[in-house]
Tab-separated table of N, CA and C in Angstrom:
chain	number	residue	atom	x	y	z
O	1	UNK	N	-30.952	32.611	-29.917
O	1	UNK	CA	-30.225	31.981	-28.852
O	1	UNK	C	-30.168	32.942	-27.666
O	2	UNK	N	-30.361	32.416	-26.479
O	2	UNK	CA	-30.419	33.247	-25.282
O	2	UNK	C	-29.019	33.593	-24.795
O	3	UNK	N	-28.888	34.788	-24.268
O	3	UNK	CA	-27.621	35.259	-23.719
O	3	UNK	C	-27.602	34.881	-22.230
O	4	UNK	N	-26.742	33.926	-21.844
O	4	UNK	CA	-26.747	33.422	-20.474
O	4	UNK	C	-25.578	33.926	-19.644
O	5	UNK	N	-24.635	34.604	-20.219
O	5	UNK	CA	-23.502	35.102	-19.439
O	5	UNK	C	-23.899	36.362	-18.690
O	6	UNK	N	-23.262	36.547	-17.528
O	6	UNK	CA	-23.546	37.709	-16.709
O	6	UNK	C	-22.661	38.865	-17.148
O	7	UNK	N	-23.200	40.044	-17.062
O	7	UNK	CA	-22.418	41.207	-17.465
O	7	UNK	C	-21.518	41.704	-16.333
O	8	UNK	N	-21.815	41.364	-15.081
O	8	UNK	CA	-20.982	41.783	-13.959
O	8	UNK	C	-19.844	40.802	-13.742
O	9	UNK	N	-18.708	41.299	-13.251
O	9	UNK	CA	-17.558	40.432	-13.043
O	9	UNK	C	-17.409	39.983	-11.585
O	10	UNK	N	-18.141	40.581	-10.658
O	10	UNK	CA	-18.017	40.156	-9.266
O	10	UNK	C	-19.208	39.284	-8.881
O	11	UNK	N	-19.006	38.488	-7.823
O	11	UNK	CA	-20.075	37.579	-7.419
O	11	UNK	C	-20.651	37.948	-6.048
O	12	UNK	N	-20.496	39.174	-5.647
O	12	UNK	CA	-20.977	39.578	-4.324
O	12	UNK	C	-22.483	39.442	-4.184
O	13	UNK	N	-23.198	39.509	-5.276
O	13	UNK	CA	-24.645	39.375	-5.184
O	13	UNK	C	-25.108	37.928	-5.299
O	14	UNK	N	-24.165	37.022	-5.469
O	14	UNK	CA	-24.510	35.599	-5.573
O	14	UNK	C	-25.050	35.121	-4.225
O	15	UNK	N	-26.104	34.318	-4.211
O	15	UNK	CA	-26.695	33.905	-2.934
O	15	UNK	C	-25.766	33.038	-2.068
O	16	UNK	N	-24.784	32.376	-2.660
O	16	UNK	CA	-23.881	31.522	-1.893
O	16	UNK	C	-22.556	32.194	-1.551
O	17	UNK	N	-22.404	33.472	-1.842
O	17	UNK	CA	-21.135	34.155	-1.613
O	17	UNK	C	-20.704	34.145	-0.150
O	18	UNK	N	-21.577	34.449	0.821
O	18	UNK	CA	-21.122	34.412	2.223
O	18	UNK	C	-20.671	33.009	2.655
O	19	UNK	N	-21.378	31.988	2.213
O	19	UNK	CA	-21.001	30.624	2.564
O	19	UNK	C	-19.653	30.246	1.944
O	20	UNK	N	-19.423	30.665	0.704
O	20	UNK	CA	-18.147	30.380	0.054
O	20	UNK	C	-17.004	31.108	0.754
O	21	UNK	N	-17.235	32.350	1.165
O	21	UNK	CA	-16.202	33.096	1.875
O	21	UNK	C	-15.887	32.458	3.224
O	22	UNK	N	-16.907	31.997	3.926
O	22	UNK	CA	-16.701	31.333	5.211
O	22	UNK	C	-15.926	30.025	5.034
O	23	UNK	N	-16.254	29.253	4.027
O	23	UNK	CA	-15.552	27.995	3.758
O	23	UNK	C	-14.096	28.258	3.390
O	24	UNK	N	-13.858	29.269	2.590
O	24	UNK	CA	-12.491	29.623	2.206
O	24	UNK	C	-11.678	30.051	3.430
O	25	UNK	N	-12.273	30.860	4.295
O	25	UNK	CA	-11.584	31.298	5.507
O	25	UNK	C	-11.321	30.126	6.443
O	26	UNK	N	-12.262	29.195	6.536
O	26	UNK	CA	-12.098	28.030	7.404
O	26	UNK	C	-10.983	27.112	6.888
O	27	UNK	N	-10.898	26.954	5.580
O	27	UNK	CA	-9.871	26.086	5.005
O	27	UNK	C	-8.486	26.690	5.164
O	28	UNK	N	-8.375	27.998	5.076
O	28	UNK	CA	-7.073	28.641	5.222
O	28	UNK	C	-6.757	29.007	6.662
O	29	UNK	N	-7.678	28.765	7.572
O	29	UNK	CA	-7.491	29.171	8.952
O	29	UNK	C	-6.330	28.497	9.645
O	30	UNK	N	-6.017	27.257	9.328
O	30	UNK	CA	-4.961	26.543	10.016
O	30	UNK	C	-3.642	26.524	9.293
O	31	UNK	N	-3.490	27.266	8.241
O	31	UNK	CA	-2.268	27.203	7.441
O	31	UNK	C	-1.057	27.834	8.104
O	32	UNK	N	-1.244	28.625	9.150
O	32	UNK	CA	-0.082	29.265	9.748
O	32	UNK	C	0.809	28.265	10.478
O	33	UNK	N	0.255	27.181	11.024
O	33	UNK	CA	1.077	26.143	11.634
O	33	UNK	C	1.838	25.390	10.554
O	34	UNK	N	1.276	25.305	9.382
O	34	UNK	CA	1.898	24.547	8.308
O	34	UNK	C	3.120	25.240	7.717
O	35	UNK	N	3.438	26.435	8.171
O	35	UNK	CA	4.623	27.117	7.656
O	35	UNK	C	5.907	26.408	8.050
O	36	UNK	N	5.878	25.630	9.103
O	36	UNK	CA	7.078	24.937	9.551
O	36	UNK	C	7.102	23.478	9.132
O	37	UNK	N	6.148	23.033	8.326
O	37	UNK	CA	6.111	21.616	7.986
O	37	UNK	C	7.306	21.176	7.145
O	38	UNK	N	7.839	22.037	6.322
O	38	UNK	CA	9.025	21.691	5.529
O	38	UNK	C	10.257	21.464	6.397
O	39	UNK	N	10.616	22.443	7.248
O	39	UNK	CA	11.758	22.208	8.138
O	39	UNK	C	11.559	21.026	9.089
O	40	UNK	N	10.334	20.829	9.568
O	40	UNK	CA	10.075	19.696	10.459
O	40	UNK	C	10.268	18.384	9.704
O	41	UNK	N	9.798	18.319	8.467
O	41	UNK	CA	9.968	17.103	7.677
O	41	UNK	C	11.449	16.831	7.412
O	42	UNK	N	12.199	17.868	7.065
O	42	UNK	CA	13.636	17.688	6.833
O	42	UNK	C	14.357	17.263	8.110
O	43	UNK	N	13.940	17.800	9.247
O	43	UNK	CA	14.528	17.392	10.516
O	43	UNK	C	14.234	15.915	10.797
O	44	UNK	N	13.008	15.489	10.554
O	44	UNK	CA	12.661	14.085	10.747
O	44	UNK	C	13.424	13.171	9.802
O	45	UNK	N	13.579	13.609	8.561
O	45	UNK	CA	14.337	12.825	7.585
O	45	UNK	C	15.791	12.693	8.017
O	46	UNK	N	16.393	13.798	8.465
O	46	UNK	CA	17.777	13.736	8.913
O	46	UNK	C	17.905	12.859	10.160
O	47	UNK	N	16.965	12.988	11.085
O	47	UNK	CA	17.011	12.175	12.297
O	47	UNK	C	16.950	10.687	11.946
O	48	UNK	N	16.129	10.331	10.976
O	48	UNK	CA	15.983	8.925	10.592
O	48	UNK	C	17.244	8.375	9.938
O	49	UNK	N	17.952	9.182	9.170
O	49	UNK	CA	19.140	8.680	8.463
O	49	UNK	C	20.448	9.050	9.142
O	50	UNK	N	20.396	9.775	10.248
O	50	UNK	CA	21.626	10.215	10.908
O	50	UNK	C	22.538	9.076	11.368
O	51	UNK	N	22.024	7.918	11.780
O	51	UNK	CA	22.963	6.850	12.151
O	51	UNK	C	23.869	6.419	10.993
O	52	UNK	N	23.369	6.470	9.785
O	52	UNK	CA	24.164	6.073	8.630
O	52	UNK	C	25.047	7.217	8.149
O	53	UNK	N	24.624	8.447	8.384
O	53	UNK	CA	25.450	9.587	8.007
O	53	UNK	C	26.654	9.701	8.944
O	54	UNK	N	26.418	9.509	10.239
O	54	UNK	CA	27.491	9.634	11.225
O	54	UNK	C	28.185	8.300	11.527
O	55	UNK	N	27.740	7.237	10.919
O	55	UNK	CA	28.348	5.908	11.029
O	55	UNK	C	28.413	5.394	12.467
O	56	UNK	N	27.281	5.466	13.178
O	56	UNK	CA	27.262	4.837	14.493
O	56	UNK	C	26.331	3.627	14.508
O	57	UNK	N	26.175	2.991	13.350
O	57	UNK	CA	25.295	1.829	13.253
O	57	UNK	C	25.861	0.618	13.990
O	58	UNK	N	27.162	0.453	14.029
O	58	UNK	CA	27.733	-0.710	14.711
O	58	UNK	C	28.023	-0.440	16.174
O	59	UNK	N	28.364	0.799	16.535
O	59	UNK	CA	28.700	1.097	17.929
O	59	UNK	C	27.473	1.322	18.807
O	60	UNK	N	26.358	1.774	18.224
O	60	UNK	CA	25.143	2.078	18.988
O	60	UNK	C	23.908	1.497	18.283
O	61	UNK	N	23.747	0.181	18.229
O	61	UNK	CA	22.606	-0.376	17.487
O	61	UNK	C	21.249	0.016	18.062
O	62	UNK	N	21.161	0.219	19.379
O	62	UNK	CA	19.872	0.625	19.955
O	62	UNK	C	19.519	2.057	19.567
O	63	UNK	N	20.527	2.924	19.459
O	63	UNK	CA	20.259	4.297	19.027
O	63	UNK	C	19.932	4.381	17.542
O	64	UNK	N	20.403	3.417	16.764
O	64	UNK	CA	20.052	3.395	15.337
O	64	UNK	C	18.550	3.213	15.186
O	65	UNK	N	18.016	2.195	15.850
O	65	UNK	CA	16.565	1.960	15.770
O	65	UNK	C	15.792	3.124	16.381
O	66	UNK	N	16.292	3.652	17.470
O	66	UNK	CA	15.635	4.779	18.138
O	66	UNK	C	15.553	5.995	17.224
O	67	UNK	N	16.679	6.402	16.641
O	67	UNK	CA	16.679	7.578	15.767
O	67	UNK	C	15.825	7.347	14.530
O	68	UNK	N	15.823	6.135	14.003
O	68	UNK	CA	14.981	5.834	12.845
O	68	UNK	C	13.506	5.994	13.191
O	69	UNK	N	13.092	5.442	14.318
O	69	UNK	CA	11.678	5.513	14.714
O	69	UNK	C	11.267	6.950	15.045
O	70	UNK	N	12.085	7.656	15.807
O	70	UNK	CA	11.748	9.042	16.167
O	70	UNK	C	11.765	9.922	14.916
O	71	UNK	N	12.702	9.695	14.008
O	71	UNK	CA	12.741	10.464	12.763
O	71	UNK	C	11.498	10.251	11.922
O	72	UNK	N	11.034	9.011	11.843
O	72	UNK	CA	9.803	8.728	11.102
O	72	UNK	C	8.614	9.413	11.791
O	73	UNK	N	8.584	9.383	13.123
O	73	UNK	CA	7.494	10.042	13.856
O	73	UNK	C	7.491	11.550	13.608
O	74	UNK	N	8.666	12.163	13.601
O	74	UNK	CA	8.752	13.602	13.330
O	74	UNK	C	8.312	13.889	11.896
O	75	UNK	N	8.715	13.054	10.963
O	75	UNK	CA	8.287	13.228	9.573
O	75	UNK	C	6.780	13.090	9.417
O	76	UNK	N	6.177	12.147	10.150
O	76	UNK	CA	4.719	11.993	10.087
O	76	UNK	C	4.002	13.200	10.698
O	77	UNK	N	4.576	13.771	11.748
O	77	UNK	CA	4.009	15.011	12.294
O	77	UNK	C	4.047	16.125	11.250
O	78	UNK	N	5.154	16.210	10.525
O	78	UNK	CA	5.267	17.239	9.484
O	78	UNK	C	4.222	17.033	8.410
O	79	UNK	N	4.005	15.792	8.016
O	79	UNK	CA	2.961	15.526	7.022
O	79	UNK	C	1.585	15.895	7.567
O	80	UNK	N	1.381	15.652	8.854
O	80	UNK	CA	0.114	16.054	9.470
O	80	UNK	C	-0.046	17.557	9.514
O	81	UNK	N	1.060	18.277	9.793
O	81	UNK	CA	0.999	19.736	9.803
O	81	UNK	C	0.607	20.280	8.443
O	82	UNK	N	1.061	19.627	7.378
O	82	UNK	CA	0.730	20.131	6.045
O	82	UNK	C	-0.623	19.628	5.562
O	83	UNK	N	-1.029	18.452	5.984
O	83	UNK	CA	-2.277	17.861	5.491
O	83	UNK	C	-3.507	18.390	6.235
O	84	UNK	N	-3.431	18.420	7.560
O	84	UNK	CA	-4.578	18.860	8.363
O	84	UNK	C	-4.096	19.717	9.524
O	85	UNK	N	-3.642	20.938	9.239
O	85	UNK	CA	-3.053	21.758	10.304
O	85	UNK	C	-4.026	22.107	11.424
O	86	UNK	N	-5.300	22.260	11.124
O	86	UNK	CA	-6.255	22.615	12.168
O	86	UNK	C	-6.425	21.488	13.178
O	87	UNK	N	-6.141	20.259	12.780
O	87	UNK	CA	-6.227	19.125	13.698
O	87	UNK	C	-4.923	18.879	14.438
O	88	UNK	N	-3.857	19.508	14.003
O	88	UNK	CA	-2.539	19.235	14.569
O	88	UNK	C	-2.153	20.217	15.670
O	89	UNK	N	-3.022	21.154	15.993
O	89	UNK	CA	-2.680	22.131	17.022
O	89	UNK	C	-2.270	21.457	18.323
O	90	UNK	N	-3.003	20.464	18.752
O	90	UNK	CA	-2.709	19.786	20.007
O	90	UNK	C	-1.409	18.998	19.979
O	91	UNK	N	-0.999	18.531	18.813
O	91	UNK	CA	0.222	17.742	18.708
O	91	UNK	C	1.478	18.593	18.561
O	92	UNK	N	1.317	19.897	18.550
O	92	UNK	CA	2.492	20.759	18.506
O	92	UNK	C	3.353	20.551	19.741
O	93	UNK	N	2.724	20.287	20.867
O	93	UNK	CA	3.476	20.057	22.103
O	93	UNK	C	4.159	18.699	22.084
O	94	UNK	N	3.637	17.748	21.317
O	94	UNK	CA	4.307	16.451	21.182
O	94	UNK	C	5.656	16.627	20.495
O	95	UNK	N	5.721	17.572	19.597
O	95	UNK	CA	6.991	17.875	18.936
O	95	UNK	C	8.009	18.384	19.961
O	96	UNK	N	7.562	19.205	20.899
O	96	UNK	CA	8.452	19.681	21.968
O	96	UNK	C	8.921	18.519	22.836
O	97	UNK	N	8.009	17.618	23.158
O	97	UNK	CA	8.365	16.463	23.982
O	97	UNK	C	9.370	15.569	23.258
O	98	UNK	N	9.194	15.399	21.959
O	98	UNK	CA	10.154	14.599	21.200
O	98	UNK	C	11.519	15.281	21.166
O	99	UNK	N	11.531	16.598	21.135
O	99	UNK	CA	12.793	17.315	21.167
O	99	UNK	C	13.535	17.097	22.473
O	100	UNK	N	12.816	17.192	23.586
O	100	UNK	CA	13.436	16.943	24.891
O	100	UNK	C	13.917	15.498	24.978
O	101	UNK	N	13.106	14.566	24.473
O	101	UNK	CA	13.500	13.161	24.497
O	101	UNK	C	14.764	12.925	23.663
O	102	UNK	N	14.863	13.572	22.520
O	102	UNK	CA	16.060	13.392	21.688
O	102	UNK	C	17.309	13.920	22.387
O	103	UNK	N	17.164	14.951	23.197
O	103	UNK	CA	18.314	15.506	23.913
O	103	UNK	C	18.827	14.523	24.969
O	104	UNK	N	17.933	13.867	25.691
O	104	UNK	CA	18.364	12.975	26.766
O	104	UNK	C	18.525	11.517	26.336
O	105	UNK	N	18.075	11.174	25.145
O	105	UNK	CA	18.080	9.772	24.713
O	105	UNK	C	19.456	9.122	24.572
O	106	UNK	N	20.530	9.821	24.214
O	106	UNK	CA	21.808	9.101	24.096
O	106	UNK	C	22.235	8.427	25.398
O	107	UNK	N	21.904	9.013	26.532
O	107	UNK	CA	22.300	8.437	27.809
O	107	UNK	C	21.315	7.380	28.300
O	108	UNK	N	20.067	7.457	27.842
O	108	UNK	CA	19.055	6.503	28.292
O	108	UNK	C	19.009	5.288	27.371
O	109	UNK	N	18.986	5.520	26.077
O	109	UNK	CA	18.871	4.433	25.106
O	109	UNK	C	20.237	3.864	24.749
O	110	UNK	N	21.216	4.731	24.599
O	110	UNK	CA	22.543	4.298	24.174
O	110	UNK	C	23.359	3.712	25.303
O	111	UNK	N	24.487	3.140	24.917
O	111	UNK	CA	25.406	2.582	25.914
O	111	UNK	C	26.791	3.179	25.661
O	112	UNK	N	27.143	4.174	26.469
O	112	UNK	CA	28.422	4.844	26.324
O	112	UNK	C	28.598	5.539	24.986
O	113	UNK	N	27.673	6.446	24.626
O	113	UNK	CA	27.770	7.110	23.323
O	113	UNK	C	28.970	8.060	23.261
O	114	UNK	N	29.515	8.199	22.071
O	114	UNK	CA	30.629	9.141	21.913
O	114	UNK	C	30.095	10.555	21.682
O	115	UNK	N	30.995	11.506	21.608
O	115	UNK	CA	30.604	12.927	21.522
O	115	UNK	C	29.814	13.231	20.252
O	116	UNK	N	30.160	12.596	19.138
O	116	UNK	CA	29.440	12.859	17.890
O	116	UNK	C	27.981	12.457	17.967
O	117	UNK	N	27.706	11.316	18.567
O	117	UNK	CA	26.325	10.845	18.727
O	117	UNK	C	25.567	11.767	19.675
O	118	UNK	N	26.212	12.148	20.753
O	118	UNK	CA	25.566	13.024	21.728
O	118	UNK	C	25.223	14.369	21.092
O	119	UNK	N	26.183	14.998	20.416
O	119	UNK	CA	25.930	16.298	19.792
O	119	UNK	C	24.890	16.205	18.684
O	120	UNK	N	24.908	15.105	17.942
O	120	UNK	CA	23.911	14.909	16.894
O	120	UNK	C	22.504	14.924	17.497
O	121	UNK	N	22.291	14.142	18.551
O	121	UNK	CA	20.963	14.077	19.138
O	121	UNK	C	20.589	15.362	19.878
O	122	UNK	N	21.570	16.048	20.456
O	122	UNK	CA	21.267	17.325	21.118
O	122	UNK	C	20.826	18.366	20.088
O	123	UNK	N	21.501	18.426	18.960
O	123	UNK	CA	21.125	19.399	17.925
O	123	UNK	C	19.763	19.062	17.334
O	124	UNK	N	19.531	17.783	17.038
O	124	UNK	CA	18.220	17.378	16.526
O	124	UNK	C	17.135	17.704	17.553
O	125	UNK	N	17.392	17.388	18.811
O	125	UNK	CA	16.408	17.660	19.857
O	125	UNK	C	16.139	19.136	20.052
O	126	UNK	N	17.200	19.941	20.020
O	126	UNK	CA	17.014	21.385	20.183
O	126	UNK	C	16.201	21.968	19.024
O	127	UNK	N	16.496	21.527	17.806
O	127	UNK	CA	15.724	22.013	16.654
O	127	UNK	C	14.270	21.556	16.738
O	128	UNK	N	14.048	20.312	17.151
O	128	UNK	CA	12.669	19.826	17.296
O	128	UNK	C	11.936	20.609	18.381
O	129	UNK	N	12.628	20.914	19.468
O	129	UNK	CA	12.025	21.695	20.545
O	129	UNK	C	11.659	23.099	20.074
O	130	UNK	N	12.568	23.745	19.368
O	130	UNK	CA	12.304	25.101	18.870
O	130	UNK	C	11.162	25.096	17.854
O	131	UNK	N	11.197	24.158	16.899
O	131	UNK	CA	10.128	24.095	15.901
O	131	UNK	C	8.793	23.738	16.542
O	132	UNK	N	8.812	22.873	17.547
O	132	UNK	CA	7.580	22.548	18.267
O	132	UNK	C	7.016	23.747	19.002
O	133	UNK	N	7.895	24.554	19.588
O	133	UNK	CA	7.430	25.755	20.284
O	133	UNK	C	6.890	26.786	19.300
O	134	UNK	N	7.497	26.874	18.127
O	134	UNK	CA	6.979	27.772	17.091
O	134	UNK	C	5.581	27.317	16.675
O	135	UNK	N	5.414	26.019	16.457
O	135	UNK	CA	4.097	25.481	16.092
O	135	UNK	C	3.074	25.737	17.195
O	136	UNK	N	3.452	25.454	18.435
O	136	UNK	CA	2.520	25.642	19.556
O	136	UNK	C	2.176	27.118	19.742
O	137	UNK	N	3.183	27.990	19.610
O	137	UNK	CA	2.916	29.422	19.741
O	137	UNK	C	2.019	29.950	18.639
O	138	UNK	N	2.258	29.500	17.431
O	138	UNK	CA	1.427	29.915	16.309
O	138	UNK	C	0.006	29.391	16.473
O	139	UNK	N	-0.108	28.150	16.934
O	139	UNK	CA	-1.438	27.559	17.142
O	139	UNK	C	-2.191	28.286	18.230
O	140	UNK	N	-1.498	28.653	19.309
O	140	UNK	CA	-2.162	29.363	20.406
O	140	UNK	C	-2.584	30.762	19.987
O	141	UNK	N	-1.776	31.402	19.156
O	141	UNK	CA	-2.081	32.760	18.713
O	141	UNK	C	-3.265	32.778	17.743
O	142	UNK	N	-3.388	31.715	16.924
O	142	UNK	CA	-4.448	31.720	15.926
O	142	UNK	C	-5.676	30.930	16.351
O	143	UNK	N	-5.669	30.366	17.573
O	143	UNK	CA	-6.833	29.634	18.054
O	143	UNK	C	-8.000	30.591	18.271
O	144	UNK	N	-9.208	30.131	18.005
O	144	UNK	CA	-10.370	31.006	18.207
O	144	UNK	C	-10.543	31.365	19.675
O	145	UNK	N	-10.782	32.618	19.945
O	145	UNK	CA	-10.983	33.105	21.308
O	145	UNK	C	-12.440	32.880	21.704
O	146	UNK	N	-12.619	32.384	22.935
O	146	UNK	CA	-14.015	32.167	23.380
O	146	UNK	C	-14.379	33.051	24.538
């Protein structure tokens, strides 16, 4: 019976080693933006359910739908950050825009919101803005230089 196992433990002499190393580096290249996908997802989840947590479903029905939709959008961005971070670099700034929108939305979408609703959306917006800037900064720092 022929002995087919290799006696060496490293694969540096394998003809496909450089290609495998390049593929591995390319796959892990965008993971630094994905470090914030957990907090972004939790922020989106909280934004979506905040009308029921703070009980403003009857006083601000337009803000209920608004927070639900924006929360789902933030959650989908988080899933994108974790699923395909190299493609999400450009959408990091959309997270910042959603943060600014959440800060001003109680006065635009709502009708006479109370302090709890205003502070809720300001905190959600500020966190979205900060996390978006972290994503954008990380993406800009790790983008290939030309």
